[in-house]
mmCIF file of C-alpha atoms and ligand atoms in Angstrom:
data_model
loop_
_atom_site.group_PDB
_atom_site.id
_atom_site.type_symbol
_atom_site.label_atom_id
_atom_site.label_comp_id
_atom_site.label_asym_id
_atom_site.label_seq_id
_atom_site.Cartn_x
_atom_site.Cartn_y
_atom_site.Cartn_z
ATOM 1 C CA UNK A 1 3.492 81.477 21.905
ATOM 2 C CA UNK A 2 2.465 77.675 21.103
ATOM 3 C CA UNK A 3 3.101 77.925 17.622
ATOM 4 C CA UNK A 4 6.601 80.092 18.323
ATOM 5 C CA UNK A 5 7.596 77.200 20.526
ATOM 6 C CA UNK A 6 6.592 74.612 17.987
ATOM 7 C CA UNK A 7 8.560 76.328 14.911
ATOM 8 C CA UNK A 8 11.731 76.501 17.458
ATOM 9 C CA UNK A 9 11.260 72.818 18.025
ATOM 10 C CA UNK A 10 10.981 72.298 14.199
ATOM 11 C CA UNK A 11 14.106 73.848 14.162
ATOM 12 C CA UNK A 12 16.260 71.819 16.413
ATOM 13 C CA UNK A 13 17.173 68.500 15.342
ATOM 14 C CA UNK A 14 17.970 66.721 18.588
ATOM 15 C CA UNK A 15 14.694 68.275 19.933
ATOM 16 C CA UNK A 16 12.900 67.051 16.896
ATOM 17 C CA UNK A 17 14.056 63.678 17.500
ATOM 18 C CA UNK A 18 13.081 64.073 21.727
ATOM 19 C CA UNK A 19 9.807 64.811 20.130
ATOM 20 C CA UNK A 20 9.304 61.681 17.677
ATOM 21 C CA UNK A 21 10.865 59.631 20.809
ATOM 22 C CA UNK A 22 8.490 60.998 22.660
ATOM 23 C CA UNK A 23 5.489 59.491 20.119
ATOM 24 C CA UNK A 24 4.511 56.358 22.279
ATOM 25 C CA UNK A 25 3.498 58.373 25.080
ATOM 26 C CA UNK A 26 0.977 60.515 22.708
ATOM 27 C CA UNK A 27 -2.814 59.241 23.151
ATOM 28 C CA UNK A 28 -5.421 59.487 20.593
ATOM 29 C CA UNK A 29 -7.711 60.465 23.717
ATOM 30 C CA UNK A 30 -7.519 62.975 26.291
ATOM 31 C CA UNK A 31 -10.992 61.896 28.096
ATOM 32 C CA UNK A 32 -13.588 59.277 27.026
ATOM 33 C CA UNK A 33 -15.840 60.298 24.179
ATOM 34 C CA UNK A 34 -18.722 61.763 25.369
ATOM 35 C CA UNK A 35 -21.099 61.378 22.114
ATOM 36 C CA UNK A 36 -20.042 58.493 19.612
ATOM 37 C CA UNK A 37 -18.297 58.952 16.131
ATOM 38 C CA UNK A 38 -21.247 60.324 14.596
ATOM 39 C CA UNK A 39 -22.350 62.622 17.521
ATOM 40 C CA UNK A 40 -25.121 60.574 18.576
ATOM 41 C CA UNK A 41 -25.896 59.440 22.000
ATOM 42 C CA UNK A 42 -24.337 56.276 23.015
ATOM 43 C CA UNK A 43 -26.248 54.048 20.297
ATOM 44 C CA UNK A 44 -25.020 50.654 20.128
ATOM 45 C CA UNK A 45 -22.179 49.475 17.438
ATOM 46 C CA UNK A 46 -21.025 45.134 17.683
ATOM 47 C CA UNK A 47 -17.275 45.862 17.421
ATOM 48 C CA UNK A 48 -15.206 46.006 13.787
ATOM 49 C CA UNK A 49 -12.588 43.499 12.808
ATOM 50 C CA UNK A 50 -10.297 45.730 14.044
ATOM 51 C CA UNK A 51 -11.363 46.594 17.421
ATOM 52 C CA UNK A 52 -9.834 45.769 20.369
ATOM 53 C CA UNK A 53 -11.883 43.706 22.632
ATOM 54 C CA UNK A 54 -11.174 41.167 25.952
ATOM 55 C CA UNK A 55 -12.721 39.291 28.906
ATOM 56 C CA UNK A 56 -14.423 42.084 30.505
ATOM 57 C CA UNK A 57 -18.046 42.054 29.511
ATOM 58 C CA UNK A 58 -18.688 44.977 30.996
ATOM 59 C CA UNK A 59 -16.063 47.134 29.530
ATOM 60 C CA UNK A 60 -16.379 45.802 26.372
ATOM 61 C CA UNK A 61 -20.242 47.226 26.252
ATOM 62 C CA UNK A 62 -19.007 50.409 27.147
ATOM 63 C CA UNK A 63 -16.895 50.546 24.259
ATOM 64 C CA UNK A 64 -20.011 49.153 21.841
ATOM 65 C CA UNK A 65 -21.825 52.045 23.097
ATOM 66 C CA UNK A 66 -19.282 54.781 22.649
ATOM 67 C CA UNK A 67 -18.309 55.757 26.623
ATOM 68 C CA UNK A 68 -14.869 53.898 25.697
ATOM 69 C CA UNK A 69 -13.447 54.288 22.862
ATOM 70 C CA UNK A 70 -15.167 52.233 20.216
ATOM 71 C CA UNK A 71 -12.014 50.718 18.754
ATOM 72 C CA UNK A 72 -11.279 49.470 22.550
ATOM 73 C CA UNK A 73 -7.770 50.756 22.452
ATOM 74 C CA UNK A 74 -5.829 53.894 23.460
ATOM 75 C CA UNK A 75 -7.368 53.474 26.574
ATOM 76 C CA UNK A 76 -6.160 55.421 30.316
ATOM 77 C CA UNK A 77 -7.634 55.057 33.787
ATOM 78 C CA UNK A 78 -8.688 58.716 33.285
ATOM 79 C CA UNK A 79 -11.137 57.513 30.591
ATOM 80 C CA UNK A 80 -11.717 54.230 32.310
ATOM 81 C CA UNK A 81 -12.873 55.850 34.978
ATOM 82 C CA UNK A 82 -14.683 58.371 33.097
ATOM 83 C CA UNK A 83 -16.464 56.241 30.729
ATOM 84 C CA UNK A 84 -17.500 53.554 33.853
ATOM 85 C CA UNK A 85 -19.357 57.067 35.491
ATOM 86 C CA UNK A 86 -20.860 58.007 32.301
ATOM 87 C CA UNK A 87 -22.101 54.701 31.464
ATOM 88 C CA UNK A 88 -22.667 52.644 34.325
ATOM 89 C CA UNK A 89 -22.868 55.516 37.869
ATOM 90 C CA UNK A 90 -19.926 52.908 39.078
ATOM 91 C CA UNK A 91 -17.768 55.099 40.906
ATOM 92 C CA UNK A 92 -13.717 55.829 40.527
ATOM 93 C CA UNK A 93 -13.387 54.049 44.034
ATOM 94 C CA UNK A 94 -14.681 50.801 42.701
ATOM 95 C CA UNK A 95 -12.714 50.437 39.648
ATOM 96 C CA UNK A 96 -9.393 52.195 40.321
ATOM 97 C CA UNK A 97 -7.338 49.269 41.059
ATOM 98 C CA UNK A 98 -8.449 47.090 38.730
ATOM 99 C CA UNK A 99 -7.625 50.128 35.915
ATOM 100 C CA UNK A 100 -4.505 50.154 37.103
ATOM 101 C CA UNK A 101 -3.784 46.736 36.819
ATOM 102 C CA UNK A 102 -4.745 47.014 33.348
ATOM 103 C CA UNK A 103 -2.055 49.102 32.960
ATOM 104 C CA UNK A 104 0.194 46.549 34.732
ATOM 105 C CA UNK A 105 -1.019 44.164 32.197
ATOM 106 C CA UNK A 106 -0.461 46.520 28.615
ATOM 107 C CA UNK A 107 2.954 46.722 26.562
ATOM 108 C CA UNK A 108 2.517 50.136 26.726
ATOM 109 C CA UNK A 109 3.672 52.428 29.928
ATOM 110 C CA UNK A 110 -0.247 54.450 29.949
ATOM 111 C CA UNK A 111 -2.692 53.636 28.128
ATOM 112 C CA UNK A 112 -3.968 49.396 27.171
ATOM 113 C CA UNK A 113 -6.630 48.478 24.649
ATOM 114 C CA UNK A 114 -9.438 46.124 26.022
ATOM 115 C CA UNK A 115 -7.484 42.695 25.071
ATOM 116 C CA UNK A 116 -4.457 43.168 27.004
ATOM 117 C CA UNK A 117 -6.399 43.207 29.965
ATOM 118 C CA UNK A 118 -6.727 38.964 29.402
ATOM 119 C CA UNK A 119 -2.732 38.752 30.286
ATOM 120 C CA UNK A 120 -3.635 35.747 32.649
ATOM 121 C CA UNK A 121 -2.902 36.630 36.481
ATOM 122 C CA UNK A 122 -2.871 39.914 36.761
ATOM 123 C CA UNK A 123 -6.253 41.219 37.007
ATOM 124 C CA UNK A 124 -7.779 38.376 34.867
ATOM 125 C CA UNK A 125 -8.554 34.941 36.499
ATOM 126 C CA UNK A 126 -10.113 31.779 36.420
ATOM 127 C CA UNK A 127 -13.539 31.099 37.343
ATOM 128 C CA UNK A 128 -15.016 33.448 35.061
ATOM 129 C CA UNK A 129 -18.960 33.552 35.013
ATOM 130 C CA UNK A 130 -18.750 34.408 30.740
ATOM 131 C CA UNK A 131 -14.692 32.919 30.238
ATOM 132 C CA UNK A 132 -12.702 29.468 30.241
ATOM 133 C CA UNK A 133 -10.166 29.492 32.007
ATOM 134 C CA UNK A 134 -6.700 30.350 30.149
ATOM 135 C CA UNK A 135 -5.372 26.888 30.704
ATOM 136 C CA UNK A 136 -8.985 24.734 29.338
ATOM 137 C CA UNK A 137 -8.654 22.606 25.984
ATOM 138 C CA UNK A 138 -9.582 22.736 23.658
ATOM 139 C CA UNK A 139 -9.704 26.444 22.933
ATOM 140 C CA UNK A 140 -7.490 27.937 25.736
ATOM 141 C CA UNK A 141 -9.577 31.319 25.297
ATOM 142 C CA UNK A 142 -9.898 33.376 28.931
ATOM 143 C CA UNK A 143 -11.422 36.083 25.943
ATOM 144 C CA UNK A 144 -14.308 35.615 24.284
ATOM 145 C CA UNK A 145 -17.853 35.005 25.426
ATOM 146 C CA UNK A 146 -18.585 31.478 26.178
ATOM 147 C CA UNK A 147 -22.475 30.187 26.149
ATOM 148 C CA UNK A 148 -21.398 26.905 28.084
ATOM 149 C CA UNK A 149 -19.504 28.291 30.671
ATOM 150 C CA UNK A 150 -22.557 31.019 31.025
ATOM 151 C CA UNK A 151 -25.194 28.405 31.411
ATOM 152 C CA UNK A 152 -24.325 28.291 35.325
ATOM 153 C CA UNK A 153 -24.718 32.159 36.108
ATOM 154 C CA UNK A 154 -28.230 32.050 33.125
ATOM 155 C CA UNK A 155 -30.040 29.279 35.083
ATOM 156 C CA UNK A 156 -29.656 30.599 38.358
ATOM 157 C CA UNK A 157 -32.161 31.969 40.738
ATOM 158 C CA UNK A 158 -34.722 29.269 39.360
ATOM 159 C CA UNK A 159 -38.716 30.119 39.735
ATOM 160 C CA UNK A 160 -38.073 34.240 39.055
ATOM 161 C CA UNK A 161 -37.097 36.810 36.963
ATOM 162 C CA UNK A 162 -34.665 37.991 38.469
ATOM 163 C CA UNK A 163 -30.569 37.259 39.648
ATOM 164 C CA UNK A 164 -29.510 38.409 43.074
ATOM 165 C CA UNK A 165 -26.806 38.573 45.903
ATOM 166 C CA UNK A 166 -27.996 35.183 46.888
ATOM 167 C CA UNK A 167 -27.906 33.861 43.454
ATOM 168 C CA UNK A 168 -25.009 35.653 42.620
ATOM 169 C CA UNK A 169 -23.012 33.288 45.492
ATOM 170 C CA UNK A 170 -24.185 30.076 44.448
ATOM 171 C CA UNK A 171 -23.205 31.185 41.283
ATOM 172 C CA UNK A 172 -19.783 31.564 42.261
ATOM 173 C CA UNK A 173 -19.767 27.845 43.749
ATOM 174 C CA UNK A 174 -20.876 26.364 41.149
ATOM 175 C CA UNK A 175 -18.614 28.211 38.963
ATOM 176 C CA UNK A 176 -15.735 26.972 41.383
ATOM 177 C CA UNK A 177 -16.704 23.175 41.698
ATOM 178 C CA UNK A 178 -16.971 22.791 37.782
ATOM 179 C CA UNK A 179 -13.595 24.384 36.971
ATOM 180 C CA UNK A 180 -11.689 22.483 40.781
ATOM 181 C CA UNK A 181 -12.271 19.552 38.138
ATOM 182 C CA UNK A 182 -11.759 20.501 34.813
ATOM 183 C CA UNK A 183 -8.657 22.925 35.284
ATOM 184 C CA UNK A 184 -5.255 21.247 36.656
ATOM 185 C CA UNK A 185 -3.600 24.528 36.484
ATOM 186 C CA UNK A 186 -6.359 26.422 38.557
ATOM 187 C CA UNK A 187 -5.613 29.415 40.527
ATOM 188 C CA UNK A 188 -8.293 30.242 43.462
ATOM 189 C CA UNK A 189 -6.257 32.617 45.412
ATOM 190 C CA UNK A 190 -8.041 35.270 47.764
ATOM 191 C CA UNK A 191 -7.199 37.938 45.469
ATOM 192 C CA UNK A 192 -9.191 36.167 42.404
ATOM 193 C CA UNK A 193 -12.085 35.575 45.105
ATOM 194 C CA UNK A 194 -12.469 39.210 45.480
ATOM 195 C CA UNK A 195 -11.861 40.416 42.192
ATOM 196 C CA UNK A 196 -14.950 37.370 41.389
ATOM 197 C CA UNK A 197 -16.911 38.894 43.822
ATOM 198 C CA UNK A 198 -16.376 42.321 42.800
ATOM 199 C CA UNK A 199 -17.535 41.378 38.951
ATOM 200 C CA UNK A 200 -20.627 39.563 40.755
ATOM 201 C CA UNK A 201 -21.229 42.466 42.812
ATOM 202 C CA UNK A 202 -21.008 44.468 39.721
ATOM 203 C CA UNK A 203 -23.552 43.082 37.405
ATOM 204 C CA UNK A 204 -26.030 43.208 39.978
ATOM 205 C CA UNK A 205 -25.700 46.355 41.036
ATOM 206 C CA UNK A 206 -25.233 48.008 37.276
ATOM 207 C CA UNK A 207 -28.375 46.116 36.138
ATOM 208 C CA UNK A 208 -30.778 46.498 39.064
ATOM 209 C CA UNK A 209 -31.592 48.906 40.739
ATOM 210 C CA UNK A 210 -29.226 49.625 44.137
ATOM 211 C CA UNK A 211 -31.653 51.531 46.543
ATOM 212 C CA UNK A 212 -32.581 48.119 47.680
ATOM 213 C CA UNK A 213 -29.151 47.366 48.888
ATOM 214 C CA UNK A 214 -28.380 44.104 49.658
ATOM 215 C CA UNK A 215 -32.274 43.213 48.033
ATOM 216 C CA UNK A 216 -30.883 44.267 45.066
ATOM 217 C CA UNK A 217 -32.614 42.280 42.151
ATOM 218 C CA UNK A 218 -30.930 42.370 38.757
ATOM 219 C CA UNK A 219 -33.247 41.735 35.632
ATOM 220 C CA UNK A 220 -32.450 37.787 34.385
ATOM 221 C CA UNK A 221 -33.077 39.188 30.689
ATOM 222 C CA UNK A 222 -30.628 42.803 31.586
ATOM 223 C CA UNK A 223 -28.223 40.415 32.737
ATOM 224 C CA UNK A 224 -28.178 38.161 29.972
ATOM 225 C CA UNK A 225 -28.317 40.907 27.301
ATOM 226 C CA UNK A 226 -25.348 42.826 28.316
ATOM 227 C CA UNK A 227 -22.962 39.434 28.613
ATOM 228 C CA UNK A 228 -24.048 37.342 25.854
ATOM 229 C CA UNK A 229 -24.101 41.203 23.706
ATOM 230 C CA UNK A 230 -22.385 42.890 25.601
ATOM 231 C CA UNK A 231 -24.808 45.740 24.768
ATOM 232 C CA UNK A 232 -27.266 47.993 27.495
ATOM 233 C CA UNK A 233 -30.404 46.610 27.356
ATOM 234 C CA UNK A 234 -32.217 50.009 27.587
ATOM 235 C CA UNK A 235 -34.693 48.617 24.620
ATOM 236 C CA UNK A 236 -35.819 46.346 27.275
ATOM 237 C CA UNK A 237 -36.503 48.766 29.555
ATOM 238 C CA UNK A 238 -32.692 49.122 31.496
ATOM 239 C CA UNK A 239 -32.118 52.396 33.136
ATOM 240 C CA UNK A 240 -28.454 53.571 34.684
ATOM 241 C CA UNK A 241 -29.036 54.186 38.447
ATOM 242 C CA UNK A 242 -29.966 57.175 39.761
ATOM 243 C CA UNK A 243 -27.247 56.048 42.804
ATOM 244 C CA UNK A 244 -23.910 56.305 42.488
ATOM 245 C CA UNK A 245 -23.013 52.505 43.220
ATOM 246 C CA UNK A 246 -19.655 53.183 44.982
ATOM 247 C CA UNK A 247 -17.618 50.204 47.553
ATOM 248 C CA UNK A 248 -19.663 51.491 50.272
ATOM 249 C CA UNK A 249 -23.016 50.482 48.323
ATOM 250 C CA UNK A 250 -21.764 47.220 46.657
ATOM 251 C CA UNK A 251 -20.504 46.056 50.029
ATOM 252 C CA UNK A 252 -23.281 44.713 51.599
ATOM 253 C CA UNK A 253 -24.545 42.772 48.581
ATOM 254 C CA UNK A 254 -20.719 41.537 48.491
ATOM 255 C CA UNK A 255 -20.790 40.620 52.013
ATOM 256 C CA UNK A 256 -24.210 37.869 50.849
ATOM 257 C CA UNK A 257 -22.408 36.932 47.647
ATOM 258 C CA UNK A 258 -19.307 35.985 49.764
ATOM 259 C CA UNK A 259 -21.625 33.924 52.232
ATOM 260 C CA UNK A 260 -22.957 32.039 49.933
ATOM 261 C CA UNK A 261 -19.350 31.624 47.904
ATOM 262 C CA UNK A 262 -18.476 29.107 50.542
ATOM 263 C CA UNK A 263 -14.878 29.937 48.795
ATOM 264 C CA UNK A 264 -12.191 27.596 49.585
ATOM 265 C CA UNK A 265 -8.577 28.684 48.096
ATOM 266 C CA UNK A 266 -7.465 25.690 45.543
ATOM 267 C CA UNK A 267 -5.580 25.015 42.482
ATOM 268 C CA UNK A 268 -1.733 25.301 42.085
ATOM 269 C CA UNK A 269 -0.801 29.009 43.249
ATOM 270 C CA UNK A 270 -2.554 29.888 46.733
ATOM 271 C CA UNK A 271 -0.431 33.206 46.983
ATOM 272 C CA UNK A 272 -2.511 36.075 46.323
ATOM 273 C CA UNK A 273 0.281 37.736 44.306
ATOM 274 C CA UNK A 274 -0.564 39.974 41.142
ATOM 275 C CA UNK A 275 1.467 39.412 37.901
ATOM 276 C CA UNK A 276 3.321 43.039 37.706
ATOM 277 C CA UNK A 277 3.422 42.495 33.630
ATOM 278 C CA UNK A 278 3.916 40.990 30.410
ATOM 279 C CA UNK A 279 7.164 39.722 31.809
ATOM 280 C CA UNK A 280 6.120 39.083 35.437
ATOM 281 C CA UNK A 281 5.983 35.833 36.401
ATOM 282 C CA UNK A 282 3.136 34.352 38.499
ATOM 283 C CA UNK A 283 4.797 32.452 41.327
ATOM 284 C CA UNK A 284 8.364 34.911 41.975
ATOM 285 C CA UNK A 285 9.231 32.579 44.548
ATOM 286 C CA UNK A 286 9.844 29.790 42.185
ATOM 287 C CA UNK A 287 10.982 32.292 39.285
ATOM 288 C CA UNK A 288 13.170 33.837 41.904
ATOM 289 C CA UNK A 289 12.231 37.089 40.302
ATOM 290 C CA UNK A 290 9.758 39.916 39.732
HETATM 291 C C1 NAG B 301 -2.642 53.626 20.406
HETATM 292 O O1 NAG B 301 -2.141 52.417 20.956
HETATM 293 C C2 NAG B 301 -1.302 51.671 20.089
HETATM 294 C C3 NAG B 301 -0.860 50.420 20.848
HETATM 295 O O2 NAG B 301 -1.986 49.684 21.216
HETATM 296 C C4 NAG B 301 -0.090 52.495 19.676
HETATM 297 O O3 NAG B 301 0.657 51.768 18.717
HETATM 298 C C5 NAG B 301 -0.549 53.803 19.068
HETATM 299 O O4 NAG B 301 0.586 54.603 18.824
HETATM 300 C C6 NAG B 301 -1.477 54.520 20.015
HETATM 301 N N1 NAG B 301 -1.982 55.726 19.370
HETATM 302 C C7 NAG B 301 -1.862 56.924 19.922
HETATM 303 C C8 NAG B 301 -2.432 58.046 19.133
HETATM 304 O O5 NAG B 301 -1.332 57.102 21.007
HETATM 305 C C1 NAG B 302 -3.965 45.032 21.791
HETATM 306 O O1 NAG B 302 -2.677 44.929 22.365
HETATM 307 C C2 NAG B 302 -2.037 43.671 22.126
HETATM 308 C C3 NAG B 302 -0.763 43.611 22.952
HETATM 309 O O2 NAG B 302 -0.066 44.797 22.891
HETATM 310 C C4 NAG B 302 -1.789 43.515 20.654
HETATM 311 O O3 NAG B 302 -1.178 42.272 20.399
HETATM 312 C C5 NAG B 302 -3.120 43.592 19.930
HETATM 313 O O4 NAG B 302 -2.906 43.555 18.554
HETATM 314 C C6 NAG B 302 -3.873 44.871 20.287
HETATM 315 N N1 NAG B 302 -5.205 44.793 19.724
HETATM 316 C C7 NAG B 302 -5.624 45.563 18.718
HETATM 317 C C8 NAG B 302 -6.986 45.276 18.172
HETATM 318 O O5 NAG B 302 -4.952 46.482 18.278
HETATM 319 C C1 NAG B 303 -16.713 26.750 25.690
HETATM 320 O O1 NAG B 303 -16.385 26.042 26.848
HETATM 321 C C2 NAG B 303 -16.629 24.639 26.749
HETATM 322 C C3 NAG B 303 -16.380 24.051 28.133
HETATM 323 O O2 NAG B 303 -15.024 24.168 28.457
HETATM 324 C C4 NAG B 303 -15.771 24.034 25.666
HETATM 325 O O3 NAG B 303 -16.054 22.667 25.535
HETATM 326 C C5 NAG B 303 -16.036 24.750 24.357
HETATM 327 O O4 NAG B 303 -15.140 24.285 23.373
HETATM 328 C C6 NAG B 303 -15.876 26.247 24.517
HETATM 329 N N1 NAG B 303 -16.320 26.894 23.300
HETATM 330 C C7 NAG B 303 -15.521 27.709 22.625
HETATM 331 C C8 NAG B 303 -16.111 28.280 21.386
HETATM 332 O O5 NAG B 303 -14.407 28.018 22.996
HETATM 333 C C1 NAG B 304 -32.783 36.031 46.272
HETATM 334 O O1 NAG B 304 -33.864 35.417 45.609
HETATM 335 C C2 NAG B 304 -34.249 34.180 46.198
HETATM 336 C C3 NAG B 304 -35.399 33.644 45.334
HETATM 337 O O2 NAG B 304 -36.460 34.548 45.321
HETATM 338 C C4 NAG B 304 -34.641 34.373 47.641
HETATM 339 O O3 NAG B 304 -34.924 33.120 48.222
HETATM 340 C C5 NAG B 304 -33.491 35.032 48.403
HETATM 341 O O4 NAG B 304 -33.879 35.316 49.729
HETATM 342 C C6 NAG B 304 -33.098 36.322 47.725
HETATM 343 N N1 NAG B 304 -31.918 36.898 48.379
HETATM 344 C C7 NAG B 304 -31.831 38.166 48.765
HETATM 345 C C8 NAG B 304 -30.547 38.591 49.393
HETATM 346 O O5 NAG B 304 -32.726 38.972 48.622
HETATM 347 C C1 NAG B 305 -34.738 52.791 41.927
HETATM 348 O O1 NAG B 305 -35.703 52.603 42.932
HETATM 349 C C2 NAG B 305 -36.039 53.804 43.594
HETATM 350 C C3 NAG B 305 -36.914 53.451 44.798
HETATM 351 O O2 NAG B 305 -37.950 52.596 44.427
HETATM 352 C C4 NAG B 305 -36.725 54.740 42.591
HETATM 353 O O3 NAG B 305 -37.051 55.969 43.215
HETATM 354 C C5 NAG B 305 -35.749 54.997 41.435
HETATM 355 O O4 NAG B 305 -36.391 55.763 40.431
HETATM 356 C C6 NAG B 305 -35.274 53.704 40.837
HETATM 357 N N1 NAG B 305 -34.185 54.011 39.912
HETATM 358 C C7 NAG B 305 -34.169 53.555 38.664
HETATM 359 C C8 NAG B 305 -33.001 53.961 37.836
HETATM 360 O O5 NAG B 305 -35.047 52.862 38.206
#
């Protein structure tokens, strides 16, 4: 019946060419990969010239390990979603939104590859714990791993082994004092301050072990391995949780990360409004559009 259907097409020009409009909306992908290229289980692979990859340290290990895509692109919240089960036990409630606003932030209408995702203002922000901010000299990269920008979040929790909600806040202080004075075009809206806190929430939770709740202690070395690698540090002795970390468990130890935060909204755009694409513009009171 299929291939009936398909030789009819075949045979009608101005279907044909509905067809080859049609292309864009074709994905290489119907649901994240469950084995890697060469049917093994999840090994890691550092990314190709080639391969699309952005801010998010977390996603980006899920694509050197084979739950995403490995070229990082191609991607829909179906896999997202999929892949951030597989890889992580994160559940669809946690990351829904933010998939979507990938998709806010792609050229294309449903699927984005892992760079797109940097489009500054939608989902991506300043005040990254791994990122400068998009509008730092020299560089102006909100992309790629930064060592100097890490050193806050990697000398944390002094005295133990280990990062935690606690940490995790004065993390997020620091991380705000230092770029308050280095970033005249700073936005510290509410909606960056949760998204931050979310991320924060995130590594703890993914890398230690969430039965102790708000307790939760996340490795220093797990921590440090996946951004500066962005690679699972099950070598060292990581395992995924046997808990499905879902908004329910991460609140709590969001709740502590937000205490110690002491977050104060600065910088030039205190609206908490999300960029709605490429074209959106970040203040549409002053752009007097959407
Ligand atoms: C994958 O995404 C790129 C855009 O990033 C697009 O050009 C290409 O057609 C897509 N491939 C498939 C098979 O959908
Ligand atoms: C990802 O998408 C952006 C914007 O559409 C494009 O410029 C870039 O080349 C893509 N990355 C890769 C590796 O294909
Ligand atoms: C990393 O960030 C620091 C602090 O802003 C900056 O001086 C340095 O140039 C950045 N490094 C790279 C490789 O972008
Ligand atoms: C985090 O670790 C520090 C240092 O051990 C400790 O003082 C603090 O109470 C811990 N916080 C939580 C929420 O367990
Ligand atoms: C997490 O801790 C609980 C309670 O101590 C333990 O039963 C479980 O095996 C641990 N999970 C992982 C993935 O280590």
């Amino acid at each position: 019946m299929m291939l009936k259907l398909l030789a009819l097409v075949s045979l009608l020009p101005a279907w044909t060419m509905m067809v080859s409009a049609h292309t864009v909306y074709a994905r290489q992908y119907d649901t994240a990969p469950t084995t890697d290229a060469g049917g093994g289980d999840h090994g890691f692979q550092a990314p190709g010239p080639n391969d699309a990859r952005g801010p998010c340290p977390g996603l980006n290990t899920l694509a050197n390990h084979g739950y995403l895509p490995r070229d990082g692109k191609n991607i829909t919240i179906p896999i997202v979603l999929q892949a951030v089960l597989d890889g992580f036990n994160v559940g669809p409630d946690v990351v829904t939104l933010a998939a979507k606003g990938a998709l806010m932030a792609a050229e294309t209408p449903d699927f984005f590859n892992l760079t797109e995702i940097a489009l500054h203002e939608t989902f991506e922000h300043d005040i990254s714990l791994s990122r400068e901010d998009f509008h730092v000299d020299p560089n102006n990269d909100n992309i790629h791993f930064n060592e100097t920008v890490f050193t806050t979040l990697a000398n944390s929790n002094p005295g133990v082994d280990y990062y935690n909600a606690t940490s995790a806040g004065q993390v997020q202080k620091e991380r705000q004092d230092i770029q308050n004075a280095v970033n005249a075009q700073l936005i510290n809206n509410v909606k960056d301050f949760k998204i931050r806190t979310r991320e924060s929430g995130l590594y703890l939770a993914v890398m230690g072990n969430v039965t102790a709740g708000v307790a939760t202690k996340a490795p220093k070395n797990f921590v440090q391995i996946l951004f500066r690698e962005e690679r699972l540090p099950i070598a060292e002795g990581w395992k995924k949780n046997d808990m499905l970390i879902t908004v329910d468990v991460l609140d709590p130890i969001e709740v502590e990360i937000e205490r110690f935060s002491e977050w104060q909204p600065s910088g030039v755009q205190p609206n908490p409004w999300i960029r709605l694409g490429p074209d959106g513009a970040i203040d549409p009171l002053t752009a007097n559009r959407i």
